[in-house]
Amino acid sequence: MTKDAGVAEHGSFTAKDYHDPPPAPLIDAEELTKWSFYRALIAEFVATLLFLYITVLTVIGYKSQTDTDLNGDVCGGVGILGIAWAFGGMIFILVYCTAGISGGHINPAVTFGLFLARKVSLIRAVMYMVAQCLGAICGVGLVKAFQKSYYKKYGGGANELNEGYSTGVGLAAEIIGTFVLVYTVFSATDPKRNARDSHVPVLAPLPIGFAVFMVHLATIPITGTGINPARSLGAAVIYNQNKAWDDHWIFWVGPFIGAAIAAFYYQFILRAGAVKALGSFRSGASHVRN
């Protein structure tokens, strides 16, 4: 073994052995017989419940603190910056807590992107999305139960397309915002990066939470920031007003398109998945001819 063989791709640090994990099976019925699968579903449900409870309470609290009819201060409260921190900070905390149990998705768009990249099976993806949506509904339900006097008055934390913005702008904001999030998820959890940069103590939930924070800063004025269909559905179901449902499709179509683009970009362009697949096909064809 040569001296250079133990040197990392960049720098002089020794890299860990790296192997691409095999793709998850499309349908893995055996998962339904494992306790670890149901434990992961519970983790996704509880994490999404807590996420919606804290963040929607933050939104309603901010609006009540700045309500001049209640002698509020228009410059008071946590502001948009504080709301963005609440969303990003909770994602950081919850991904850190649940990553080792369920992968810490807490978002159907993230689950969809990982499914397209064959990181999770179809059964796990669908069940995760159901658990996330139910958790979101229950989380917002708790907010309404504890803040009933303020809940309806301040919009229930529901995502709505704000005045002055067209449907196309709102959809584009959700697509790009979700692309940033899911792209960050792929980058932060890439096993190749973890092997190559093992000497760098990067905590994966940190860049994911920070991505959520940054996207909220950019898109709160446009759509209130969805980038998470479960978050938008939970708030819309409990609030249940026409305005919350009018453009609700944006908060599903946009995130799913953004997640799909991010999965394709990372897997087939940055990770050269298409080139590897073509090389494998040519190698197999050559072997057959010989």
mmCIF file of C-alpha atoms in Angstrom:
data_model
loop_
_atom_site.group_PDB
_atom_site.id
_atom_site.type_symbol
_atom_site.label_atom_id
_atom_site.label_comp_id
_atom_site.label_asym_id
_atom_site.label_seq_id
_atom_site.Cartn_x
_atom_site.Cartn_y
_atom_site.Cartn_z
ATOM 1 C CA MET A 1 0.000 0.000 0.000
ATOM 2 C CA THR A 2 1.457 3.365 -1.043
ATOM 3 C CA LYS A 3 1.758 6.347 1.214
ATOM 4 C CA ASP A 4 -0.776 8.311 -0.803
ATOM 5 C CA ALA A 5 -3.383 5.560 -0.554
ATOM 6 C CA GLY A 6 -4.205 6.515 3.013
ATOM 7 C CA VAL A 7 -4.474 10.223 2.312
ATOM 8 C CA ALA A 8 -7.847 11.917 1.927
ATOM 9 C CA GLU A 9 -8.973 13.515 -1.297
ATOM 10 C CA HIS A 10 -8.184 16.977 0.113
ATOM 11 C CA GLY A 11 -5.464 17.685 2.671
ATOM 12 C CA SER A 12 -3.403 15.177 4.592
ATOM 13 C CA PHE A 13 -6.128 13.635 6.762
ATOM 14 C CA THR A 14 -6.750 9.914 6.637
ATOM 15 C CA ALA A 15 -10.200 9.201 5.213
ATOM 16 C CA LYS A 16 -12.550 6.513 6.414
ATOM 17 C CA ASP A 17 -13.386 3.614 4.144
ATOM 18 C CA TYR A 18 -16.341 4.665 2.027
ATOM 19 C CA HIS A 19 -19.011 2.564 0.368
ATOM 20 C CA ASP A 20 -22.222 3.844 -1.198
ATOM 21 C CA PRO A 21 -25.113 2.241 0.692
ATOM 22 C CA PRO A 22 -27.328 0.056 -1.518
ATOM 23 C CA PRO A 23 -30.587 1.662 -2.690
ATOM 24 C CA ALA A 24 -33.635 0.965 -0.566
ATOM 25 C CA PRO A 25 -36.078 -1.518 -2.102
ATOM 26 C CA LEU A 26 -39.083 0.066 -3.776
ATOM 27 C CA ILE A 27 -41.519 -1.937 -1.641
ATOM 28 C CA ASP A 28 -40.207 -3.558 1.516
ATOM 29 C CA ALA A 29 -43.111 -5.370 3.183
ATOM 30 C CA GLU A 30 -40.741 -6.798 5.792
ATOM 31 C CA GLU A 31 -40.541 -3.338 7.384
ATOM 32 C CA LEU A 32 -44.119 -3.741 8.567
ATOM 33 C CA THR A 33 -43.025 -6.569 10.870
ATOM 34 C CA LYS A 34 -40.290 -4.590 12.651
ATOM 35 C CA TRP A 35 -40.725 -2.566 15.840
ATOM 36 C CA SER A 36 -38.019 -0.161 14.652
ATOM 37 C CA PHE A 37 -40.333 0.886 11.794
ATOM 38 C CA TYR A 38 -43.215 1.764 14.101
ATOM 39 C CA ARG A 39 -40.836 3.460 16.518
ATOM 40 C CA ALA A 40 -39.692 5.646 13.614
ATOM 41 C CA LEU A 41 -43.318 6.502 12.774
ATOM 42 C CA ILE A 42 -43.958 7.526 16.381
ATOM 43 C CA ALA A 43 -40.803 9.666 16.332
ATOM 44 C CA GLU A 44 -41.929 11.442 13.143
ATOM 45 C CA PHE A 45 -45.415 12.007 14.572
ATOM 46 C CA VAL A 46 -44.175 13.453 17.874
ATOM 47 C CA ALA A 47 -41.445 15.552 16.234
ATOM 48 C CA THR A 48 -43.874 17.135 13.765
ATOM 49 C CA LEU A 49 -46.381 17.742 16.574
ATOM 50 C CA LEU A 50 -43.758 19.575 18.628
ATOM 51 C CA PHE A 51 -42.544 21.481 15.575
ATOM 52 C CA LEU A 52 -46.000 22.866 14.795
ATOM 53 C CA TYR A 53 -46.843 23.527 18.433
ATOM 54 C CA ILE A 54 -43.797 25.728 19.066
ATOM 55 C CA THR A 55 -43.694 27.500 15.707
ATOM 56 C CA VAL A 56 -47.398 28.306 15.374
ATOM 57 C CA LEU A 57 -47.460 29.553 18.971
ATOM 58 C CA THR A 58 -44.547 31.813 18.067
ATOM 59 C CA VAL A 59 -46.420 33.232 15.070
ATOM 60 C CA ILE A 60 -49.603 33.880 17.054
ATOM 61 C CA GLY A 61 -47.662 35.325 19.976
ATOM 62 C CA TYR A 62 -45.864 37.746 17.675
ATOM 63 C CA LYS A 63 -49.127 38.939 16.094
ATOM 64 C CA SER A 64 -50.762 39.472 19.485
ATOM 65 C CA GLN A 65 -47.754 41.413 20.787
ATOM 66 C CA THR A 66 -47.855 43.785 17.796
ATOM 67 C CA ASP A 67 -51.646 44.248 17.742
ATOM 68 C CA THR A 68 -52.252 47.956 18.306
ATOM 69 C CA ASP A 69 -55.879 47.237 19.282
ATOM 70 C CA LEU A 70 -54.471 45.538 22.390
ATOM 71 C CA ASN A 71 -51.988 48.352 23.025
ATOM 72 C CA GLY A 72 -49.300 46.293 21.363
ATOM 73 C CA ASP A 73 -46.093 47.722 19.977
ATOM 74 C CA VAL A 74 -45.721 47.416 16.204
ATOM 75 C CA CYS A 75 -41.969 47.169 16.754
ATOM 76 C CA GLY A 76 -42.312 44.661 19.590
ATOM 77 C CA GLY A 77 -42.397 40.899 19.702
ATOM 78 C CA VAL A 78 -39.887 38.573 18.142
ATOM 79 C CA GLY A 79 -40.397 39.914 14.610
ATOM 80 C CA ILE A 80 -39.918 38.010 11.367
ATOM 81 C CA LEU A 81 -36.357 37.266 12.418
ATOM 82 C CA GLY A 82 -37.594 35.584 15.600
ATOM 83 C CA ILE A 83 -40.199 33.550 13.702
ATOM 84 C CA ALA A 84 -37.525 32.366 11.292
ATOM 85 C CA TRP A 85 -35.329 31.393 14.251
ATOM 86 C CA ALA A 86 -38.221 29.477 15.813
ATOM 87 C CA PHE A 87 -38.702 27.374 12.663
ATOM 88 C CA GLY A 88 -34.997 26.844 12.010
ATOM 89 C CA GLY A 89 -34.149 26.241 15.653
ATOM 90 C CA MET A 90 -36.894 23.665 16.129
ATOM 91 C CA ILE A 91 -35.806 21.783 13.023
ATOM 92 C CA PHE A 92 -32.224 21.750 14.338
ATOM 93 C CA ILE A 93 -33.374 20.410 17.726
ATOM 94 C CA LEU A 94 -35.818 17.836 16.370
ATOM 95 C CA VAL A 95 -33.534 16.505 13.617
ATOM 96 C CA TYR A 96 -30.799 16.140 16.228
ATOM 97 C CA CYS A 97 -33.188 14.216 18.521
ATOM 98 C CA THR A 98 -34.759 11.923 15.917
ATOM 99 C CA ALA A 99 -32.060 11.411 13.272
ATOM 100 C CA GLY A 100 -30.905 8.142 14.826
ATOM 101 C CA ILE A 101 -34.457 6.785 15.067
ATOM 102 C CA SER A 102 -36.340 7.862 11.944
ATOM 103 C CA GLY A 103 -33.797 9.909 10.022
ATOM 104 C CA GLY A 104 -35.397 13.125 11.256
ATOM 105 C CA HIS A 105 -37.442 13.972 8.160
ATOM 106 C CA ILE A 106 -40.295 15.945 9.848
ATOM 107 C CA ASN A 107 -41.407 17.036 6.366
ATOM 108 C CA PRO A 108 -43.188 15.135 3.559
ATOM 109 C CA ALA A 109 -41.118 17.003 0.963
ATOM 110 C CA VAL A 110 -37.872 15.760 2.549
ATOM 111 C CA THR A 111 -39.295 12.239 2.681
ATOM 112 C CA PHE A 112 -40.347 12.491 -0.981
ATOM 113 C CA GLY A 113 -36.875 13.653 -2.049
ATOM 114 C CA LEU A 114 -35.201 10.829 -0.152
ATOM 115 C CA PHE A 115 -37.650 8.350 -1.677
ATOM 116 C CA LEU A 116 -36.795 9.528 -5.191
ATOM 117 C CA ALA A 117 -33.120 9.051 -4.340
ATOM 118 C CA ARG A 118 -33.919 5.498 -3.148
ATOM 119 C CA LYS A 119 -32.949 6.274 0.451
ATOM 120 C CA VAL A 120 -36.284 5.002 1.803
ATOM 121 C CA SER A 121 -38.839 2.509 0.504
ATOM 122 C CA LEU A 122 -42.271 3.464 -0.812
ATOM 123 C CA ILE A 123 -43.986 1.981 2.242
ATOM 124 C CA ARG A 124 -41.797 3.924 4.646
ATOM 125 C CA ALA A 125 -42.204 7.132 2.632
ATOM 126 C CA VAL A 126 -46.014 6.939 2.576
ATOM 127 C CA MET A 127 -46.275 6.024 6.260
ATOM 128 C CA TYR A 128 -43.856 8.791 7.238
ATOM 129 C CA MET A 129 -45.982 11.342 5.360
ATOM 130 C CA VAL A 130 -49.146 10.126 7.107
ATOM 131 C CA ALA A 131 -47.449 10.318 10.526
ATOM 132 C CA GLN A 132 -46.092 13.797 9.765
ATOM 133 C CA CYS A 133 -49.480 15.145 8.654
ATOM 134 C CA LEU A 134 -51.264 13.680 11.676
ATOM 135 C CA GLY A 135 -48.587 15.086 13.978
ATOM 136 C CA ALA A 136 -48.940 18.527 12.396
ATOM 137 C CA ILE A 137 -52.722 18.516 12.813
ATOM 138 C CA CYS A 138 -52.413 17.477 16.469
ATOM 139 C CA GLY A 139 -49.710 20.084 17.105
ATOM 140 C CA VAL A 140 -51.841 22.940 15.775
ATOM 141 C CA GLY A 141 -54.827 21.470 17.625
ATOM 142 C CA LEU A 142 -52.908 21.924 20.882
ATOM 143 C CA VAL A 143 -52.158 25.539 19.964
ATOM 144 C CA LYS A 144 -55.868 26.215 19.405
ATOM 145 C CA ALA A 145 -56.759 24.499 22.684
ATOM 146 C CA PHE A 146 -54.304 26.627 24.689
ATOM 147 C CA GLN A 147 -54.765 29.924 22.788
ATOM 148 C CA LYS A 148 -58.383 29.747 21.704
ATOM 149 C CA SER A 149 -59.039 33.466 22.243
ATOM 150 C CA TYR A 150 -56.166 34.446 19.937
ATOM 151 C CA TYR A 151 -56.091 31.524 17.512
ATOM 152 C CA LYS A 152 -58.788 32.540 15.014
ATOM 153 C CA LYS A 153 -58.118 36.257 15.399
ATOM 154 C CA TYR A 154 -54.506 35.955 14.277
ATOM 155 C CA GLY A 155 -54.928 33.505 11.424
ATOM 156 C CA GLY A 156 -54.057 30.235 13.134
ATOM 157 C CA GLY A 157 -50.551 30.229 11.688
ATOM 158 C CA ALA A 158 -51.976 29.135 8.334
ATOM 159 C CA ASN A 159 -49.962 29.627 5.149
ATOM 160 C CA GLU A 160 -51.588 32.053 2.731
ATOM 161 C CA LEU A 161 -50.437 33.808 -0.418
ATOM 162 C CA ASN A 162 -49.948 37.399 0.699
ATOM 163 C CA GLU A 163 -51.454 40.347 -1.145
ATOM 164 C CA GLY A 164 -49.423 41.733 -4.019
ATOM 165 C CA TYR A 165 -47.977 38.358 -5.033
ATOM 166 C CA SER A 166 -49.235 36.228 -7.896
ATOM 167 C CA THR A 167 -49.807 32.488 -7.738
ATOM 168 C CA GLY A 168 -46.749 31.958 -9.932
ATOM 169 C CA VAL A 169 -44.516 33.919 -7.574
ATOM 170 C CA GLY A 170 -45.834 31.987 -4.579
ATOM 171 C CA LEU A 171 -45.293 28.660 -6.327
ATOM 172 C CA ALA A 172 -41.761 29.631 -7.367
ATOM 173 C CA ALA A 173 -40.959 30.703 -3.793
ATOM 174 C CA GLU A 174 -42.060 27.314 -2.471
ATOM 175 C CA ILE A 175 -40.138 25.402 -5.162
ATOM 176 C CA ILE A 176 -36.874 27.279 -4.630
ATOM 177 C CA GLY A 177 -37.206 27.316 -0.838
ATOM 178 C CA THR A 178 -37.779 23.562 -0.700
ATOM 179 C CA PHE A 179 -34.932 22.983 -3.156
ATOM 180 C CA VAL A 180 -32.574 24.789 -0.756
ATOM 181 C CA LEU A 181 -33.788 22.682 2.170
ATOM 182 C CA VAL A 182 -33.688 19.276 0.477
ATOM 183 C CA TYR A 183 -30.368 20.042 -1.231
ATOM 184 C CA THR A 184 -28.962 20.825 2.212
ATOM 185 C CA VAL A 185 -30.369 17.577 3.606
ATOM 186 C CA PHE A 186 -28.629 15.571 0.887
ATOM 187 C CA SER A 187 -25.349 17.426 1.395
ATOM 188 C CA ALA A 188 -25.375 17.191 5.191
ATOM 189 C CA THR A 189 -26.185 13.471 5.266
ATOM 190 C CA ASP A 190 -24.042 12.307 2.340
ATOM 191 C CA PRO A 191 -21.983 9.304 3.557
ATOM 192 C CA LYS A 192 -19.204 10.184 1.118
ATOM 193 C CA ARG A 193 -18.855 13.630 2.681
ATOM 194 C CA ASN A 194 -18.869 12.096 6.159
ATOM 195 C CA ALA A 195 -16.062 9.731 5.177
ATOM 196 C CA ARG A 196 -13.943 12.335 3.385
ATOM 197 C CA ASP A 197 -14.416 15.082 5.966
ATOM 198 C CA SER A 198 -14.434 12.873 9.058
ATOM 199 C CA HIS A 199 -11.893 15.174 10.675
ATOM 200 C CA VAL A 200 -14.385 18.068 10.535
ATOM 201 C CA PRO A 201 -16.900 17.881 13.416
ATOM 202 C CA VAL A 202 -19.909 19.053 11.385
ATOM 203 C CA LEU A 203 -23.242 18.372 13.051
ATOM 204 C CA ALA A 204 -25.697 17.476 10.255
ATOM 205 C CA PRO A 205 -28.817 19.009 11.901
ATOM 206 C CA LEU A 206 -27.111 22.416 12.099
ATOM 207 C CA PRO A 207 -26.961 23.217 8.348
ATOM 208 C CA ILE A 208 -30.465 21.764 7.901
ATOM 209 C CA GLY A 209 -31.905 24.019 10.601
ATOM 210 C CA PHE A 210 -29.969 26.970 9.248
ATOM 211 C CA ALA A 211 -31.359 26.336 5.750
ATOM 212 C CA VAL A 212 -34.896 26.448 7.166
ATOM 213 C CA PHE A 213 -34.038 29.705 8.952
ATOM 214 C CA MET A 214 -32.665 31.370 5.813
ATOM 215 C CA VAL A 215 -35.567 30.282 3.608
ATOM 216 C CA HIS A 216 -38.049 31.686 6.123
ATOM 217 C CA LEU A 217 -36.292 35.052 6.068
ATOM 218 C CA ALA A 218 -36.722 35.176 2.298
ATOM 219 C CA THR A 219 -40.252 33.834 1.859
ATOM 220 C CA ILE A 220 -42.289 34.771 4.959
ATOM 221 C CA PRO A 221 -43.414 37.972 3.179
ATOM 222 C CA ILE A 222 -44.588 35.961 0.155
ATOM 223 C CA THR A 223 -46.339 32.821 1.430
ATOM 224 C CA GLY A 224 -45.633 32.784 5.142
ATOM 225 C CA THR A 225 -43.163 30.035 4.142
ATOM 226 C CA GLY A 226 -44.488 26.529 3.710
ATOM 227 C CA ILE A 227 -41.690 24.293 2.314
ATOM 228 C CA ASN A 228 -43.339 21.592 4.434
ATOM 229 C CA PRO A 229 -46.733 20.242 3.277
ATOM 230 C CA ALA A 230 -47.479 18.782 6.723
ATOM 231 C CA ARG A 231 -46.949 22.185 8.348
ATOM 232 C CA SER A 232 -49.299 23.837 5.842
ATOM 233 C CA LEU A 233 -51.926 21.080 6.070
ATOM 234 C CA GLY A 234 -51.987 20.995 9.866
ATOM 235 C CA ALA A 235 -52.565 24.733 10.123
ATOM 236 C CA ALA A 236 -55.188 24.745 7.335
ATOM 237 C CA VAL A 237 -57.168 21.853 8.829
ATOM 238 C CA ILE A 238 -57.449 23.364 12.294
ATOM 239 C CA TYR A 239 -57.934 26.967 11.126
ATOM 240 C CA ASN A 240 -60.326 25.798 8.362
ATOM 241 C CA GLN A 241 -61.079 29.127 6.716
ATOM 242 C CA ASN A 242 -61.555 29.652 2.986
ATOM 243 C CA LYS A 243 -58.462 31.845 2.580
ATOM 244 C CA ALA A 244 -56.256 29.098 4.022
ATOM 245 C CA TRP A 245 -57.594 26.621 1.462
ATOM 246 C CA ASP A 246 -57.742 28.927 -1.595
ATOM 247 C CA ASP A 247 -54.094 28.476 -2.586
ATOM 248 C CA HIS A 248 -53.341 25.434 -0.476
ATOM 249 C CA TRP A 249 -52.256 23.414 -3.505
ATOM 250 C CA ILE A 250 -49.191 25.678 -3.789
ATOM 251 C CA PHE A 251 -47.903 24.304 -0.488
ATOM 252 C CA TRP A 252 -47.966 20.732 -1.808
ATOM 253 C CA VAL A 253 -47.042 21.117 -5.459
ATOM 254 C CA GLY A 254 -44.227 23.611 -4.820
ATOM 255 C CA PRO A 255 -42.401 21.605 -2.121
ATOM 256 C CA PHE A 256 -42.738 18.330 -4.027
ATOM 257 C CA ILE A 257 -41.350 19.864 -7.225
ATOM 258 C CA GLY A 258 -38.508 21.500 -5.284
ATOM 259 C CA ALA A 259 -37.678 18.230 -3.545
ATOM 260 C CA ALA A 260 -37.675 16.314 -6.837
ATOM 261 C CA ILE A 261 -35.329 18.839 -8.474
ATOM 262 C CA ALA A 262 -32.986 18.734 -5.473
ATOM 263 C CA ALA A 263 -32.908 14.917 -5.489
ATOM 264 C CA PHE A 264 -32.137 14.815 -9.210
ATOM 265 C CA TYR A 265 -29.515 17.557 -9.003
ATOM 266 C CA TYR A 266 -27.637 16.046 -6.090
ATOM 267 C CA GLN A 267 -27.820 12.384 -7.073
ATOM 268 C CA PHE A 268 -27.349 12.605 -10.838
ATOM 269 C CA ILE A 269 -25.259 15.727 -11.307
ATOM 270 C CA LEU A 270 -23.199 16.391 -8.192
ATOM 271 C CA ARG A 271 -22.817 12.704 -7.329
ATOM 272 C CA ALA A 272 -22.683 11.707 -11.021
ATOM 273 C CA GLY A 273 -25.261 8.981 -10.543
ATOM 274 C CA ALA A 274 -26.201 9.012 -14.219
ATOM 275 C CA VAL A 275 -22.563 8.615 -15.283
ATOM 276 C CA LYS A 276 -22.079 5.719 -12.856
ATOM 277 C CA ALA A 277 -25.243 4.031 -14.089
ATOM 278 C CA LEU A 278 -24.166 4.434 -17.724
ATOM 279 C CA GLY A 279 -20.693 3.113 -16.910
ATOM 280 C CA SER A 280 -22.162 0.115 -15.160
ATOM 281 C CA PHE A 281 -24.427 -0.564 -18.146
ATOM 282 C CA ARG A 282 -21.528 -0.358 -20.621
ATOM 283 C CA SER A 283 -19.383 -2.587 -18.429
ATOM 284 C CA GLY A 284 -22.163 -5.155 -18.278
ATOM 285 C CA ALA A 285 -22.717 -5.014 -22.033
ATOM 286 C CA SER A 286 -18.982 -5.418 -22.673
ATOM 287 C CA HIS A 287 -18.863 -8.397 -20.353
ATOM 288 C CA VAL A 288 -21.733 -10.058 -22.233
ATOM 289 C CA ARG A 289 -19.997 -9.566 -25.584
ATOM 290 C CA ASN A 290 -16.775 -11.090 -24.282
#
